[in-house]
């Protein structure tokens, strides 16, 4: 395992960890709201590291990355986009697959909006959100609506209770005691004000979805009560390159609830997308 300190937008230091094969296809794992790179343990400890360059980031304000308490550090989409670009550039990624879970869907979409698709091979939207604010009501469920506002409160008992409920809502079947304790720990590291800043944005990435040319895999649990399956349908409807993998009986975290299947599908998708990202021999031969 390697640890990197990446300077993101506005000088914010981002904590990044890397596992696996230095020459493998890069997988950049981008977590969700109030989470941490620690949520990807079942990916970097699994078979993915035998074939791929597995990289995970603590988003600004989360985990071991810097966490400024000014709204402009979180409501400006260019900062999220530039954070991803900084990781790609500093770690010299060769056509990575961007894997965006939940709020990570916004981060990936911000990157594509500002920096385009030339440097990436594909996108895996995992329980991902692409609409936030007034337009989002048909696409978010009680797991989000009943817990997120209280998780943004400064009152510590209120905050803890909301995060405990939020974590239980993430999955269709209860997490193990160990997984729950670790998740509670890294969620509580995130300042409630940072959580509040993240949901102040008004976002609609449908136009970005319509512009995507690289392969897209949409991974979504049919029992997701936070980001409803209707959000996956929205992505599939507007992204012409999207294919969908539905997880029956699974909630908001397929990579945690069914890690073996998730890792297998991600590996297959990444290999195929990376091949498609390379110019064919015929294309190479016709270049001036």
Short mmCIF file of N, CA and C in Angstrom, two decimals, residues 64-164:
data_model
loop_
_atom_site.label_atom_id
_atom_site.label_comp_id
_atom_site.label_asym_id
_atom_site.label_seq_id
_atom_site.Cartn_x
_atom_site.Cartn_y
_atom_site.Cartn_z
N UNK A 64 -8.98 11.60 6.01
CA UNK A 64 -7.69 12.19 6.35
C UNK A 64 -7.29 13.33 5.41
N UNK A 65 -8.22 13.75 4.54
CA UNK A 65 -7.97 14.93 3.71
C UNK A 65 -8.27 16.20 4.50
N UNK A 66 -7.75 17.32 4.01
CA UNK A 66 -8.01 18.58 4.69
C UNK A 66 -9.49 18.93 4.61
N UNK A 67 -9.96 19.65 5.62
CA UNK A 67 -11.38 19.94 5.74
C UNK A 67 -11.62 21.40 6.10
N UNK A 68 -11.40 22.31 5.15
CA UNK A 68 -11.70 23.72 5.43
C UNK A 68 -13.19 23.89 5.70
N UNK A 69 -13.53 24.89 6.50
CA UNK A 69 -14.93 25.09 6.88
C UNK A 69 -15.52 26.33 6.22
N UNK A 70 -15.20 26.54 4.95
CA UNK A 70 -15.80 27.61 4.16
C UNK A 70 -16.66 26.98 3.08
N UNK A 71 -17.87 27.50 2.92
CA UNK A 71 -18.82 26.93 1.96
C UNK A 71 -18.25 26.86 0.55
N UNK A 72 -17.48 27.89 0.15
CA UNK A 72 -16.99 27.92 -1.22
C UNK A 72 -16.07 26.76 -1.55
N UNK A 73 -15.53 26.09 -0.53
CA UNK A 73 -14.68 24.94 -0.77
C UNK A 73 -15.47 23.69 -1.20
N UNK A 74 -16.80 23.75 -1.08
CA UNK A 74 -17.62 22.57 -1.34
C UNK A 74 -18.75 22.81 -2.35
N UNK A 75 -19.20 24.04 -2.48
CA UNK A 75 -20.34 24.29 -3.38
C UNK A 75 -19.90 24.61 -4.80
N UNK A 76 -18.61 24.80 -5.00
CA UNK A 76 -18.06 25.10 -6.33
C UNK A 76 -17.69 23.80 -7.03
N UNK A 77 -18.45 23.43 -8.06
CA UNK A 77 -18.20 22.17 -8.75
C UNK A 77 -16.84 22.07 -9.39
N UNK A 78 -16.26 23.22 -9.76
CA UNK A 78 -14.92 23.19 -10.36
C UNK A 78 -13.89 22.63 -9.40
N UNK A 79 -14.08 22.86 -8.12
CA UNK A 79 -13.11 22.33 -7.14
C UNK A 79 -13.15 20.81 -7.10
N UNK A 80 -14.34 20.23 -7.12
CA UNK A 80 -14.44 18.77 -7.16
C UNK A 80 -13.79 18.23 -8.44
N UNK A 81 -14.07 18.90 -9.56
CA UNK A 81 -13.50 18.47 -10.84
C UNK A 81 -11.99 18.53 -10.81
N UNK A 82 -11.46 19.61 -10.28
CA UNK A 82 -10.01 19.80 -10.26
C UNK A 82 -9.32 18.86 -9.28
N UNK A 83 -10.03 18.47 -8.21
CA UNK A 83 -9.46 17.47 -7.30
C UNK A 83 -9.21 16.16 -8.03
N UNK A 84 -10.20 15.71 -8.79
CA UNK A 84 -10.03 14.46 -9.54
C UNK A 84 -8.92 14.60 -10.58
N UNK A 85 -8.90 15.73 -11.27
CA UNK A 85 -7.85 15.97 -12.27
C UNK A 85 -6.47 15.95 -11.64
N UNK A 86 -6.35 16.52 -10.43
CA UNK A 86 -5.05 16.55 -9.75
C UNK A 86 -4.57 15.13 -9.42
N UNK A 87 -5.49 14.26 -9.01
CA UNK A 87 -5.11 12.88 -8.72
C UNK A 87 -4.66 12.17 -9.99
N UNK A 88 -5.43 12.32 -11.06
CA UNK A 88 -5.09 11.69 -12.34
C UNK A 88 -3.70 12.15 -12.81
N UNK A 89 -3.45 13.44 -12.67
CA UNK A 89 -2.18 13.98 -13.17
C UNK A 89 -1.00 13.63 -12.27
N UNK A 90 -1.16 13.77 -10.94
CA UNK A 90 -0.03 13.52 -10.05
C UNK A 90 0.34 12.04 -10.02
N UNK A 91 -0.65 11.17 -10.10
CA UNK A 91 -0.37 9.74 -10.07
C UNK A 91 -0.15 9.17 -11.47
N UNK A 92 -0.12 10.05 -12.48
CA UNK A 92 0.13 9.69 -13.88
C UNK A 92 -0.70 8.48 -14.31
N UNK A 93 -2.00 8.60 -14.11
CA UNK A 93 -2.90 7.54 -14.53
C UNK A 93 -2.94 7.43 -16.04
N UNK A 94 -2.99 6.20 -16.52
CA UNK A 94 -3.19 5.94 -17.94
C UNK A 94 -4.62 5.43 -18.12
N UNK A 95 -5.52 6.32 -18.53
CA UNK A 95 -6.91 5.98 -18.82
C UNK A 95 -7.60 5.24 -17.66
N UNK A 96 -7.80 5.91 -16.53
CA UNK A 96 -8.44 5.26 -15.39
C UNK A 96 -9.93 5.03 -15.62
N UNK A 97 -10.48 4.13 -14.82
CA UNK A 97 -11.91 3.97 -14.66
C UNK A 97 -12.31 4.76 -13.42
N UNK A 98 -13.25 5.69 -13.56
CA UNK A 98 -13.74 6.45 -12.42
C UNK A 98 -14.94 5.71 -11.83
N UNK A 99 -14.84 5.38 -10.55
CA UNK A 99 -15.90 4.66 -9.84
C UNK A 99 -16.49 5.61 -8.81
N UNK A 100 -17.71 6.10 -9.06
CA UNK A 100 -18.32 7.08 -8.18
C UNK A 100 -19.53 6.52 -7.46
N UNK A 101 -19.42 6.43 -6.15
CA UNK A 101 -20.53 5.92 -5.32
C UNK A 101 -21.33 7.09 -4.77
N UNK A 102 -22.65 7.05 -4.92
CA UNK A 102 -23.56 8.00 -4.27
C UNK A 102 -23.19 9.44 -4.64
N UNK A 103 -22.75 10.26 -3.66
CA UNK A 103 -22.33 11.63 -3.96
C UNK A 103 -21.15 11.63 -4.94
N UNK A 104 -20.42 10.55 -4.98
CA UNK A 104 -19.33 10.43 -5.94
C UNK A 104 -19.80 10.56 -7.38
N UNK A 105 -21.09 10.31 -7.63
CA UNK A 105 -21.64 10.53 -8.96
C UNK A 105 -21.58 11.99 -9.36
N UNK A 106 -21.80 12.89 -8.40
CA UNK A 106 -21.66 14.32 -8.67
C UNK A 106 -20.21 14.67 -8.97
N UNK A 107 -19.30 14.10 -8.21
CA UNK A 107 -17.88 14.41 -8.37
C UNK A 107 -17.40 13.97 -9.75
N UNK A 108 -17.77 12.76 -10.14
CA UNK A 108 -17.41 12.27 -11.47
C UNK A 108 -18.01 13.16 -12.55
N UNK A 109 -19.27 13.53 -12.37
CA UNK A 109 -19.95 14.37 -13.36
C UNK A 109 -19.31 15.75 -13.44
N UNK A 110 -18.91 16.29 -12.30
CA UNK A 110 -18.19 17.57 -12.31
C UNK A 110 -16.90 17.45 -13.10
N UNK A 111 -16.20 16.34 -12.91
CA UNK A 111 -14.93 16.14 -13.65
C UNK A 111 -15.19 16.12 -15.16
N UNK A 112 -16.19 15.35 -15.58
CA UNK A 112 -16.48 15.25 -17.01
C UNK A 112 -16.93 16.60 -17.56
N UNK A 113 -17.73 17.32 -16.79
CA UNK A 113 -18.20 18.64 -17.22
C UNK A 113 -17.04 19.58 -17.51
N UNK A 114 -16.04 19.60 -16.63
CA UNK A 114 -14.94 20.56 -16.78
C UNK A 114 -13.78 20.03 -17.61
N UNK A 115 -13.43 18.77 -17.44
CA UNK A 115 -12.20 18.25 -18.04
C UNK A 115 -12.44 17.28 -19.19
N UNK A 116 -13.69 16.96 -19.46
CA UNK A 116 -13.97 16.08 -20.58
C UNK A 116 -13.65 14.63 -20.29
N UNK A 117 -13.55 13.84 -21.36
CA UNK A 117 -13.42 12.38 -21.23
C UNK A 117 -12.13 11.82 -21.83
N UNK A 118 -11.28 12.68 -22.35
CA UNK A 118 -10.11 12.20 -23.08
C UNK A 118 -9.13 11.40 -22.22
N UNK A 119 -9.09 11.70 -20.91
CA UNK A 119 -8.10 11.05 -20.05
C UNK A 119 -8.66 9.85 -19.29
N UNK A 120 -9.93 9.50 -19.53
CA UNK A 120 -10.52 8.37 -18.80
C UNK A 120 -10.99 7.31 -19.79
N UNK A 121 -11.08 6.06 -19.30
CA UNK A 121 -11.53 4.96 -20.16
C UNK A 121 -12.99 4.63 -19.94
N UNK A 122 -13.52 4.91 -18.76
CA UNK A 122 -14.91 4.56 -18.48
C UNK A 122 -15.33 5.05 -17.11
N UNK A 123 -16.62 4.90 -16.84
CA UNK A 123 -17.22 5.35 -15.58
C UNK A 123 -18.11 4.25 -15.03
N UNK A 124 -17.97 3.99 -13.74
CA UNK A 124 -18.90 3.10 -13.02
C UNK A 124 -19.67 3.95 -12.01
N UNK A 125 -20.94 4.20 -12.30
CA UNK A 125 -21.82 4.90 -11.35
C UNK A 125 -22.40 3.85 -10.41
N UNK A 126 -22.12 3.98 -9.11
CA UNK A 126 -22.54 2.98 -8.12
C UNK A 126 -23.53 3.63 -7.14
N UNK A 127 -24.80 3.25 -7.22
CA UNK A 127 -25.80 3.90 -6.39
C UNK A 127 -25.66 5.41 -6.50
N UNK A 128 -25.34 5.88 -7.69
CA UNK A 128 -24.86 7.25 -7.86
C UNK A 128 -26.00 8.23 -8.05
N UNK A 129 -25.77 9.45 -7.57
CA UNK A 129 -26.71 10.55 -7.74
C UNK A 129 -26.18 11.50 -8.81
N UNK A 130 -27.10 12.02 -9.63
CA UNK A 130 -26.72 12.99 -10.66
C UNK A 130 -27.64 14.22 -10.63
N UNK A 131 -28.61 14.22 -9.72
CA UNK A 131 -29.51 15.36 -9.55
C UNK A 131 -29.60 15.66 -8.06
N UNK A 132 -29.50 16.94 -7.70
CA UNK A 132 -29.56 17.36 -6.30
C UNK A 132 -30.32 18.67 -6.19
N UNK A 133 -31.11 18.79 -5.12
CA UNK A 133 -31.88 20.02 -4.92
C UNK A 133 -33.35 19.81 -5.25
N UNK A 134 -33.99 20.84 -5.78
CA UNK A 134 -35.42 20.80 -6.01
C UNK A 134 -35.84 19.69 -6.97
N UNK A 135 -35.01 19.39 -7.96
CA UNK A 135 -35.36 18.38 -8.95
C UNK A 135 -35.15 16.95 -8.46
N UNK A 136 -34.57 16.81 -7.28
CA UNK A 136 -34.15 15.47 -6.83
C UNK A 136 -35.24 14.68 -6.12
N UNK A 137 -36.34 15.31 -5.76
CA UNK A 137 -37.32 14.62 -4.90
C UNK A 137 -37.82 13.29 -5.44
N UNK A 138 -38.01 13.10 -6.76
CA UNK A 138 -38.46 11.77 -7.22
C UNK A 138 -37.37 10.70 -7.15
N UNK A 139 -36.14 11.11 -6.85
CA UNK A 139 -35.01 10.20 -6.98
C UNK A 139 -34.32 9.88 -5.64
N UNK A 140 -34.75 10.51 -4.56
CA UNK A 140 -34.16 10.21 -3.25
C UNK A 140 -35.25 9.71 -2.32
N UNK A 141 -34.88 8.77 -1.45
CA UNK A 141 -35.87 8.11 -0.62
C UNK A 141 -35.74 8.45 0.85
N UNK A 142 -36.48 7.74 1.69
CA UNK A 142 -36.52 8.04 3.13
C UNK A 142 -35.18 7.85 3.83
N UNK A 143 -34.34 6.95 3.33
CA UNK A 143 -33.03 6.78 3.95
C UNK A 143 -32.22 8.05 3.93
N UNK A 144 -32.42 8.84 2.89
CA UNK A 144 -31.77 10.15 2.78
C UNK A 144 -32.57 11.22 3.51
N UNK A 145 -33.82 11.33 3.18
CA UNK A 145 -34.64 12.43 3.67
C UNK A 145 -34.80 12.44 5.19
N UNK A 146 -34.86 11.27 5.81
CA UNK A 146 -35.13 11.18 7.24
C UNK A 146 -33.88 11.27 8.11
N UNK A 147 -32.69 11.23 7.48
CA UNK A 147 -31.47 11.18 8.28
C UNK A 147 -30.47 12.28 7.99
N UNK A 148 -30.39 12.71 6.74
CA UNK A 148 -29.35 13.67 6.35
C UNK A 148 -29.49 15.02 7.05
N UNK A 149 -30.69 15.62 7.13
CA UNK A 149 -30.79 16.93 7.82
C UNK A 149 -30.27 16.89 9.25
N UNK A 150 -30.63 15.88 10.01
CA UNK A 150 -30.18 15.79 11.40
C UNK A 150 -28.68 15.52 11.49
N UNK A 151 -28.12 14.84 10.48
CA UNK A 151 -26.68 14.58 10.47
C UNK A 151 -25.89 15.84 10.22
N UNK A 152 -26.54 16.90 9.81
CA UNK A 152 -25.88 18.19 9.59
C UNK A 152 -26.00 19.11 10.79
N UNK A 153 -26.66 18.67 11.85
CA UNK A 153 -26.83 19.47 13.06
C UNK A 153 -25.55 19.45 13.90
N UNK A 154 -25.28 20.56 14.56
CA UNK A 154 -24.08 20.67 15.40
C UNK A 154 -24.21 19.91 16.71
N UNK A 155 -25.44 19.69 17.17
CA UNK A 155 -25.67 18.99 18.43
C UNK A 155 -25.17 17.55 18.32
N UNK A 156 -24.21 17.17 19.14
CA UNK A 156 -23.54 15.88 18.99
C UNK A 156 -24.47 14.69 19.15
N UNK A 157 -25.33 14.63 20.20
CA UNK A 157 -26.22 13.47 20.30
C UNK A 157 -27.14 13.33 19.08
N UNK A 158 -27.65 14.46 18.59
CA UNK A 158 -28.50 14.44 17.39
C UNK A 158 -27.72 13.90 16.20
N UNK A 159 -26.48 14.36 16.09
CA UNK A 159 -25.60 13.98 14.99
C UNK A 159 -25.31 12.48 15.01
N UNK A 160 -24.94 11.97 16.14
CA UNK A 160 -24.60 10.55 16.27
C UNK A 160 -25.81 9.68 15.95
N UNK A 161 -26.96 10.05 16.51
CA UNK A 161 -28.16 9.25 16.27
C UNK A 161 -28.52 9.22 14.78
N UNK A 162 -28.38 10.37 14.11
CA UNK A 162 -28.70 10.43 12.69
C UNK A 162 -27.75 9.58 11.86
N UNK A 163 -26.47 9.63 12.18
CA UNK A 163 -25.50 8.83 11.42
C UNK A 163 -25.71 7.35 11.66
N UNK A 164 -26.06 6.97 12.87
CA UNK A 164 -26.35 5.56 13.14
C UNK A 164 -27.53 5.08 12.29
#
